[in-house]
PDB file of C-alpha atoms in Angstrom:
ATOM      1  CA  ASN Y 179       0.000   0.000   0.000  1.00 75.00           C
ATOM      2  CA  ALA Y 180       1.781   3.142  -1.219  1.00 81.00           C
ATOM      3  CA  GLY Y 181      -0.866   5.473   0.232  1.00 93.00           C
ATOM      4  CA  VAL Y 182      -0.876   8.914  -1.410  1.00 96.00           C
ATOM      5  CA  THR Y 183       1.909   9.602  -3.889  1.00 96.00           C
ATOM      6  CA  GLN Y 184       2.827  12.897  -5.508  1.00 97.00           C
ATOM      7  CA  THR Y 185       5.128  13.720  -8.380  1.00 96.00           C
ATOM      8  CA  PRO Y 186       7.344  15.587  -8.874  1.00 97.00           C
ATOM      9  CA  LYS Y 187       8.910  16.339  -5.463  1.00 95.00           C
ATOM     10  CA  PHE Y 188      10.485  19.562  -6.673  1.00 96.00           C
ATOM     11  CA  GLN Y 189       9.785  21.783  -9.672  1.00 97.00           C
ATOM     12  CA  VAL Y 190      11.029  25.140 -10.911  1.00 97.00           C
ATOM     13  CA  LEU Y 191       8.954  26.995 -13.492  1.00 97.00           C
ATOM     14  CA  LYS Y 192       9.218  30.277 -15.288  1.00 97.00           C
ATOM     15  CA  THR Y 193       6.341  32.734 -15.176  1.00 98.00           C
ATOM     16  CA  GLY Y 194       3.743  31.791 -17.777  1.00 97.00           C
ATOM     17  CA  GLN Y 195       4.699  28.144 -18.066  1.00 97.00           C
ATOM     18  CA  SER Y 196       2.155  25.424 -17.479  1.00 96.00           C
ATOM     19  CA  MET Y 197       2.499  22.167 -15.627  1.00 96.00           C
ATOM     20  CA  THR Y 198       0.570  19.393 -13.945  1.00 98.00           C
ATOM     21  CA  LEU Y 199       1.169  18.138 -10.430  1.00 98.00           C
ATOM     22  CA  GLN Y 200       0.299  14.479 -10.163  1.00 98.00           C
ATOM     23  CA  CYS Y 201      -1.462  12.817  -7.248  1.00 98.00           C
ATOM     24  CA  ALA Y 202      -2.487   9.187  -6.914  1.00 98.00           C
ATOM     25  CA  GLN Y 203      -3.886   7.049  -4.094  1.00 97.00           C
ATOM     26  CA  ASP Y 204      -4.300   3.296  -3.840  1.00 96.00           C
ATOM     27  CA  MET Y 205      -6.718   3.184  -0.897  1.00 95.00           C
ATOM     28  CA  ASN Y 206      -9.900   3.408  -2.989  1.00 95.00           C
ATOM     29  CA  HIS Y 207     -10.802   6.690  -1.284  1.00 96.00           C
ATOM     30  CA  GLU Y 208     -13.661   8.739  -2.674  1.00 95.00           C
ATOM     31  CA  TYR Y 209     -12.481  12.154  -1.466  1.00 96.00           C
ATOM     32  CA  MET Y 210      -9.320  13.799  -2.760  1.00 97.00           C
ATOM     33  CA  SER Y 211      -8.067  17.327  -2.134  1.00 97.00           C
ATOM     34  CA  TRP Y 212      -5.318  19.717  -3.049  1.00 98.00           C
ATOM     35  CA  TYR Y 213      -3.836  22.186  -0.551  1.00 97.00           C
ATOM     36  CA  ARG Y 214      -1.086  24.746  -0.713  1.00 97.00           C
ATOM     37  CA  GLN Y 215       1.091  25.497   2.288  1.00 94.00           C
ATOM     38  CA  ASP Y 216       2.675  28.910   2.694  1.00 93.00           C
ATOM     39  CA  PRO Y 217       4.714  30.172   5.652  1.00 87.00           C
ATOM     40  CA  GLY Y 218       2.538  31.650   8.369  1.00 85.00           C
ATOM     41  CA  MET Y 219      -0.674  30.697   6.589  1.00 87.00           C
ATOM     42  CA  GLY Y 220      -1.078  26.994   7.242  1.00 88.00           C
ATOM     43  CA  LEU Y 221      -2.766  24.917   4.582  1.00 92.00           C
ATOM     44  CA  ARG Y 222      -5.370  26.349   2.269  1.00 94.00           C
ATOM     45  CA  LEU Y 223      -7.757  24.218   0.250  1.00 94.00           C
ATOM     46  CA  ILE Y 224      -7.491  24.729  -3.513  1.00 96.00           C
ATOM     47  CA  HIS Y 225      -9.865  22.170  -5.032  1.00 97.00           C
ATOM     48  CA  TYR Y 226     -11.416  18.940  -3.924  1.00 96.00           C
ATOM     49  CA  SER Y 227     -13.311  16.010  -5.378  1.00 96.00           C
ATOM     50  CA  VAL Y 228     -16.004  13.842  -3.785  1.00 95.00           C
ATOM     51  CA  GLY Y 229     -15.672  11.127  -6.420  1.00 95.00           C
ATOM     52  CA  ALA Y 230     -14.766  10.434 -10.028  1.00 94.00           C
ATOM     53  CA  GLY Y 231     -16.214  13.100 -12.314  1.00 95.00           C
ATOM     54  CA  ILE Y 232     -17.047  15.538  -9.481  1.00 96.00           C
ATOM     55  CA  THR Y 233     -14.885  18.453  -8.399  1.00 97.00           C
ATOM     56  CA  ASP Y 234     -15.453  21.627  -6.432  1.00 95.00           C
ATOM     57  CA  GLN Y 235     -13.570  24.764  -5.457  1.00 95.00           C
ATOM     58  CA  GLY Y 236     -11.966  25.362  -2.125  1.00 93.00           C
ATOM     59  CA  GLU Y 237     -10.724  28.554  -0.507  1.00 91.00           C
ATOM     60  CA  VAL Y 238      -8.099  29.538  -3.122  1.00 95.00           C
ATOM     61  CA  PRO Y 239      -9.016  28.021  -6.522  1.00 96.00           C
ATOM     62  CA  ASN Y 240      -7.920  30.827  -8.869  1.00 96.00           C
ATOM     63  CA  GLY Y 241      -5.123  29.891 -11.268  1.00 96.00           C
ATOM     64  CA  TYR Y 242      -5.626  26.149 -10.784  1.00 97.00           C
ATOM     65  CA  ASN Y 243      -7.584  23.536 -12.673  1.00 97.00           C
ATOM     66  CA  VAL Y 244      -8.504  19.969 -11.682  1.00 97.00           C
ATOM     67  CA  SER Y 245     -10.315  16.969 -13.084  1.00 96.00           C
ATOM     68  CA  ARG Y 246     -11.063  13.511 -11.688  1.00 97.00           C
ATOM     69  CA  SER Y 247     -11.457  10.889 -14.368  1.00 96.00           C
ATOM     70  CA  THR Y 248     -10.621   7.936 -12.096  1.00 96.00           C
ATOM     71  CA  THR Y 249     -10.932   7.215  -8.376  1.00 96.00           C
ATOM     72  CA  GLU Y 250      -7.153   6.880  -8.062  1.00 97.00           C
ATOM     73  CA  ASP Y 251      -5.878  10.064  -9.719  1.00 97.00           C
ATOM     74  CA  PHE Y 252      -6.429  13.763  -9.065  1.00 98.00           C
ATOM     75  CA  PRO Y 253      -4.030  15.984 -11.041  1.00 98.00           C
ATOM     76  CA  LEU Y 254      -3.660  19.708 -10.400  1.00 98.00           C
ATOM     77  CA  ARG Y 255      -2.948  21.938 -13.390  1.00 98.00           C
ATOM     78  CA  LEU Y 256      -1.333  25.335 -13.432  1.00 96.00           C
ATOM     79  CA  LEU Y 257      -2.218  26.851 -16.788  1.00 92.00           C
ATOM     80  CA  SER Y 258       0.003  29.934 -16.589  1.00 96.00           C
ATOM     81  CA  ALA Y 259       2.273  29.903 -13.556  1.00 96.00           C
ATOM     82  CA  ALA Y 260       2.786  33.068 -11.524  1.00 97.00           C
ATOM     83  CA  PRO Y 261       5.333  33.819  -8.751  1.00 97.00           C
ATOM     84  CA  SER Y 262       2.414  33.950  -6.281  1.00 96.00           C
ATOM     85  CA  GLN Y 263       1.966  30.228  -6.875  1.00 97.00           C
ATOM     86  CA  THR Y 264       5.371  29.446  -5.356  1.00 97.00           C
ATOM     87  CA  SER Y 265       4.412  27.125  -2.533  1.00 97.00           C
ATOM     88  CA  VAL Y 266       4.416  23.571  -1.244  1.00 95.00           C
ATOM     89  CA  TYR Y 267       1.478  21.596  -2.581  1.00 97.00           C
ATOM     90  CA  PHE Y 268      -0.092  18.676  -0.741  1.00 96.00           C
ATOM     91  CA  CYS Y 269      -2.579  16.178  -2.019  1.00 97.00           C
ATOM     92  CA  ALA Y 270      -4.790  14.308   0.458  1.00 96.00           C
ATOM     93  CA  SER Y 271      -7.416  11.601   0.325  1.00 97.00           C
ATOM     94  CA  SER Y 272     -10.076  10.273   2.686  1.00 95.00           C
ATOM     95  CA  GLN Y 273     -12.716   7.596   2.573  1.00 93.00           C
ATOM     96  CA  THR Y 274     -15.875   9.557   3.230  1.00 86.00           C
ATOM     97  CA  GLY Y 275     -14.992  13.251   3.371  1.00 87.00           C
ATOM     98  CA  PHE Y 276     -13.303  15.953   5.410  1.00 86.00           C
ATOM     99  CA  THR Y 277     -14.704  14.605   8.682  1.00 84.00           C
ATOM    100  CA  ASP Y 278     -12.840  11.383   8.039  1.00 86.00           C
ATOM    101  CA  THR Y 279      -9.084  11.028   8.512  1.00 90.00           C
ATOM    102  CA  GLN Y 280      -7.235  12.645   5.632  1.00 93.00           C
ATOM    103  CA  TYR Y 281      -4.061  10.952   4.391  1.00 94.00           C
ATOM    104  CA  PHE Y 282      -1.517  13.345   2.963  1.00 94.00           C
ATOM    105  CA  GLY Y 283       1.099  12.864   0.299  1.00 94.00           C
ATOM    106  CA  PRO Y 284       4.726  13.962   0.802  1.00 92.00           C
ATOM    107  CA  GLY Y 285       4.240  17.248  -1.052  1.00 94.00           C
ATOM    108  CA  THR Y 286       5.578  19.015  -4.141  1.00 96.00           C
ATOM    109  CA  ARG Y 287       7.759  22.083  -3.667  1.00 96.00           C
ATOM    110  CA  LEU Y 288       7.098  24.468  -6.557  1.00 97.00           C
ATOM    111  CA  THR Y 289       9.096  27.598  -7.324  1.00 97.00           C
ATOM    112  CA  VAL Y 290       7.926  30.020  -9.993  1.00 97.00           C
ATOM    113  CA  LEU Y 291      10.559  32.507 -11.153  1.00 97.00           C
TER     114      LEU Y 291
ATOM    115  CA  ALA S  61     -17.503  31.162   7.431  1.00 71.00           C
ATOM    116  CA  GLN S  62     -15.378  29.015   9.675  1.00 80.00           C
ATOM    117  CA  SER S  63     -11.859  29.917  10.750  1.00 88.00           C
ATOM    118  CA  VAL S  64      -9.115  28.763  13.063  1.00 93.00           C
ATOM    119  CA  THR S  65      -6.677  30.795  15.144  1.00 94.00           C
ATOM    120  CA  GLN S  66      -3.624  29.198  16.669  1.00 96.00           C
ATOM    121  CA  LEU S  67      -2.108  31.311  19.419  1.00 93.00           C
ATOM    122  CA  GLY S  68       1.663  31.289  19.223  1.00 92.00           C
ATOM    123  CA  SER S  69       3.536  30.453  16.062  1.00 93.00           C
ATOM    124  CA  HIS S  70       6.373  28.964  18.096  1.00 96.00           C
ATOM    125  CA  VAL S  71       6.307  27.144  21.440  1.00 97.00           C
ATOM    126  CA  SER S  72       9.407  25.881  23.222  1.00 97.00           C
ATOM    127  CA  VAL S  73       9.322  23.444  26.156  1.00 97.00           C
ATOM    128  CA  SER S  74      11.840  21.345  28.013  1.00 97.00           C
ATOM    129  CA  GLU S  75      11.808  17.579  27.701  1.00 97.00           C
ATOM    130  CA  GLY S  76       9.384  16.199  30.289  1.00 97.00           C
ATOM    131  CA  ALA S  77       7.421  19.440  30.578  1.00 98.00           C
ATOM    132  CA  LEU S  78       3.757  19.965  29.773  1.00 98.00           C
ATOM    133  CA  VAL S  79       2.913  20.757  26.171  1.00 98.00           C
ATOM    134  CA  LEU S  80       0.009  23.155  25.578  1.00 98.00           C
ATOM    135  CA  LEU S  81      -0.815  24.318  22.066  1.00 98.00           C
ATOM    136  CA  ARG S  82      -3.760  26.664  21.771  1.00 98.00           C
ATOM    137  CA  CYS S  83      -6.486  26.688  19.136  1.00 97.00           C
ATOM    138  CA  ASN S  84      -9.645  28.760  18.903  1.00 96.00           C
ATOM    139  CA  TYR S  85     -12.215  28.359  16.177  1.00 93.00           C
ATOM    140  CA  SER S  86     -15.268  30.007  14.756  1.00 90.00           C
ATOM    141  CA  SER S  87     -18.019  28.127  13.011  1.00 83.00           C
ATOM    142  CA  SER S  88     -21.641  28.811  12.195  1.00 76.00           C
ATOM    143  CA  VAL S  89     -22.549  25.140  12.623  1.00 78.00           C
ATOM    144  CA  PRO S  90     -21.386  22.478  15.098  1.00 79.00           C
ATOM    145  CA  PRO S  91     -17.828  21.872  13.983  1.00 84.00           C
ATOM    146  CA  TYR S  92     -15.605  18.937  13.456  1.00 91.00           C
ATOM    147  CA  LEU S  93     -12.165  19.780  14.858  1.00 94.00           C
ATOM    148  CA  PHE S  94      -8.800  18.219  14.177  1.00 95.00           C
ATOM    149  CA  TRP S  95      -5.163  18.380  15.173  1.00 97.00           C
ATOM    150  CA  TYR S  96      -2.592  17.342  12.597  1.00 96.00           C
ATOM    151  CA  VAL S  97       1.178  17.051  13.019  1.00 96.00           C
ATOM    152  CA  GLN S  98       3.809  17.666  10.367  1.00 93.00           C
ATOM    153  CA  TYR S  99       7.348  16.383  10.789  1.00 92.00           C
ATOM    154  CA  PRO S 100      10.098  18.054   8.741  1.00 88.00           C
ATOM    155  CA  ASN S 101       9.734  17.517   5.005  1.00 83.00           C
ATOM    156  CA  LYS S 102       6.713  15.269   5.455  1.00 86.00           C
ATOM    157  CA  GLY S 103       3.002  15.468   4.829  1.00 87.00           C
ATOM    158  CA  LEU S 104       0.498  15.975   7.630  1.00 91.00           C
ATOM    159  CA  GLN S 105      -0.617  13.151   9.906  1.00 93.00           C
ATOM    160  CA  LEU S 106      -3.799  13.102  11.973  1.00 94.00           C
ATOM    161  CA  LEU S 107      -3.228  13.307  15.745  1.00 96.00           C
ATOM    162  CA  LEU S 108      -6.860  13.383  16.868  1.00 95.00           C
ATOM    163  CA  LYS S 109     -10.307  14.623  15.940  1.00 93.00           C
ATOM    164  CA  TYR S 110     -13.463  15.819  17.668  1.00 92.00           C
ATOM    165  CA  THR S 111     -16.740  14.721  16.144  1.00 86.00           C
ATOM    166  CA  SER S 112     -19.151  15.545  19.032  1.00 79.00           C
ATOM    167  CA  ALA S 113     -18.967  12.113  20.671  1.00 75.00           C
ATOM    168  CA  ALA S 114     -16.904  13.223  23.685  1.00 84.00           C
ATOM    169  CA  THR S 115     -15.433  16.570  24.671  1.00 89.00           C
ATOM    170  CA  LEU S 116     -12.093  15.097  25.741  1.00 94.00           C
ATOM    171  CA  VAL S 117     -10.424  13.446  22.794  1.00 95.00           C
ATOM    172  CA  LYS S 118      -7.386  11.202  23.068  1.00 95.00           C
ATOM    173  CA  GLY S 119      -5.026  10.872  20.155  1.00 94.00           C
ATOM    174  CA  ILE S 120      -1.818   9.190  19.215  1.00 94.00           C
ATOM    175  CA  ASN S 121       1.551   9.652  20.920  1.00 93.00           C
ATOM    176  CA  GLY S 122      -0.028  10.647  24.263  1.00 96.00           C
ATOM    177  CA  PHE S 123      -1.722  13.816  23.004  1.00 97.00           C
ATOM    178  CA  GLU S 124      -5.231  14.852  23.924  1.00 97.00           C
ATOM    179  CA  ALA S 125      -7.490  17.826  23.313  1.00 97.00           C
ATOM    180  CA  GLU S 126     -10.587  19.177  25.021  1.00 95.00           C
ATOM    181  CA  PHE S 127     -13.472  20.752  23.152  1.00 93.00           C
ATOM    182  CA  LYS S 128     -14.882  23.730  25.070  1.00 93.00           C
ATOM    183  CA  LYS S 129     -17.882  25.158  23.297  1.00 90.00           C
ATOM    184  CA  SER S 130     -18.262  28.127  25.665  1.00 91.00           C
ATOM    185  CA  GLU S 131     -14.683  29.191  24.921  1.00 93.00           C
ATOM    186  CA  THR S 132     -14.705  28.054  21.265  1.00 93.00           C
ATOM    187  CA  SER S 133     -11.414  26.336  21.991  1.00 95.00           C
ATOM    188  CA  PHE S 134      -9.773  23.026  21.204  1.00 96.00           C
ATOM    189  CA  HIS S 135      -6.369  23.165  22.894  1.00 97.00           C
ATOM    190  CA  LEU S 136      -3.884  20.315  22.471  1.00 98.00           C
ATOM    191  CA  THR S 137      -1.983  18.985  25.485  1.00 98.00           C
ATOM    192  CA  LYS S 138       0.550  16.342  26.396  1.00 98.00           C
ATOM    193  CA  PRO S 139       1.652  15.840  30.017  1.00 97.00           C
ATOM    194  CA  SER S 140       5.318  15.180  29.282  1.00 97.00           C
ATOM    195  CA  ALA S 141       7.148  16.326  26.153  1.00 97.00           C
ATOM    196  CA  HIS S 142       9.539  14.042  24.339  1.00 97.00           C
ATOM    197  CA  MET S 143      12.246  15.075  21.913  1.00 96.00           C
ATOM    198  CA  SER S 144      10.395  13.245  19.152  1.00 95.00           C
ATOM    199  CA  ASP S 145       7.417  15.604  19.597  1.00 96.00           C
ATOM    200  CA  ALA S 146       9.327  18.417  17.902  1.00 97.00           C
ATOM    201  CA  ALA S 147       7.265  19.214  14.816  1.00 96.00           C
ATOM    202  CA  GLU S 148       4.695  21.663  13.485  1.00 95.00           C
ATOM    203  CA  TYR S 149       1.132  21.257  14.696  1.00 97.00           C
ATOM    204  CA  PHE S 150      -1.978  22.385  12.856  1.00 96.00           C
ATOM    205  CA  CYS S 151      -5.467  22.828  14.186  1.00 96.00           C
ATOM    206  CA  ALA S 152      -8.260  22.507  11.610  1.00 94.00           C
ATOM    207  CA  VAL S 153     -12.025  22.938  11.490  1.00 92.00           C
ATOM    208  CA  LYS S 154     -14.543  21.425   9.135  1.00 88.00           C
ATOM    209  CA  SER S 155     -17.997  22.918   8.780  1.00 78.00           C
ATOM    210  CA  ASN S 156     -18.464  23.766   5.118  1.00 76.00           C
ATOM    211  CA  ASP S 157     -15.013  22.899   3.852  1.00 80.00           C
ATOM    212  CA  MET S 158     -11.666  22.472   5.621  1.00 86.00           C
ATOM    213  CA  ARG S 159      -9.816  25.380   7.196  1.00 91.00           C
ATOM    214  CA  PHE S 160      -6.421  25.044   8.831  1.00 93.00           C
ATOM    215  CA  GLY S 161      -4.709  27.309  11.307  1.00 94.00           C
ATOM    216  CA  ALA S 162      -1.344  28.871  10.556  1.00 94.00           C
ATOM    217  CA  GLY S 163       0.485  26.263  12.611  1.00 95.00           C
ATOM    218  CA  THR S 164       2.554  26.164  15.812  1.00 96.00           C
ATOM    219  CA  ARG S 165       6.119  24.968  15.699  1.00 96.00           C
ATOM    220  CA  LEU S 166       7.000  22.990  18.824  1.00 97.00           C
ATOM    221  CA  THR S 167      10.615  22.855  19.938  1.00 97.00           C
ATOM    222  CA  VAL S 168      11.659  20.467  22.711  1.00 97.00           C
ATOM    223  CA  LYS S 169      14.847  21.306  24.611  1.00 97.00           C
ATOM    224  CA  PRO S 170      16.894  18.552  26.244  1.00 94.00           C
TER     225      PRO S 170
END
């Protein structure tokens, strides 16, 4: 059981570039979420999904896109990266929702120059 | 809208001393409350959660937290700190979606 995996671990982008952060889980969890972590601000919810084909916005969705075509995968897309998106990104999954235990991936550290 | 305030961005205790990390919340509906721990360069791990079953919640590694509705608080305690407790701790509330506090970094001195 790998749990929640994220790739890449580190990424440097130039302003305006696009990229996709990958997230996968092998626990057959329905809920998956993306957070960003910034110093002094804790974690902020970007987007989440309650099941395949269903996504919704969190607290800070602007500049990010998601889709959920399978239960296992929940990629996060940056269409045109900006320096304000420099952050550490965490993916999480849970069986039944936010009230259930969330299992977090190891994170992706993204720098946008 | 719900929110979480963690009092003190950095707490330092001696090994064997009491650990007290403070969390206050606001929520328009009965909340679910959580404490997560993050070790260096790792993702978050659930310590404990309050789901209205009991006001005193016991978690892993000897931590516990008490839900006090009148004070809108959910402080995290551990009677005796261990060096391995050094980490960052996040309080979180779920009513509509998930909101995390800014975090408290715990340092344990030998």
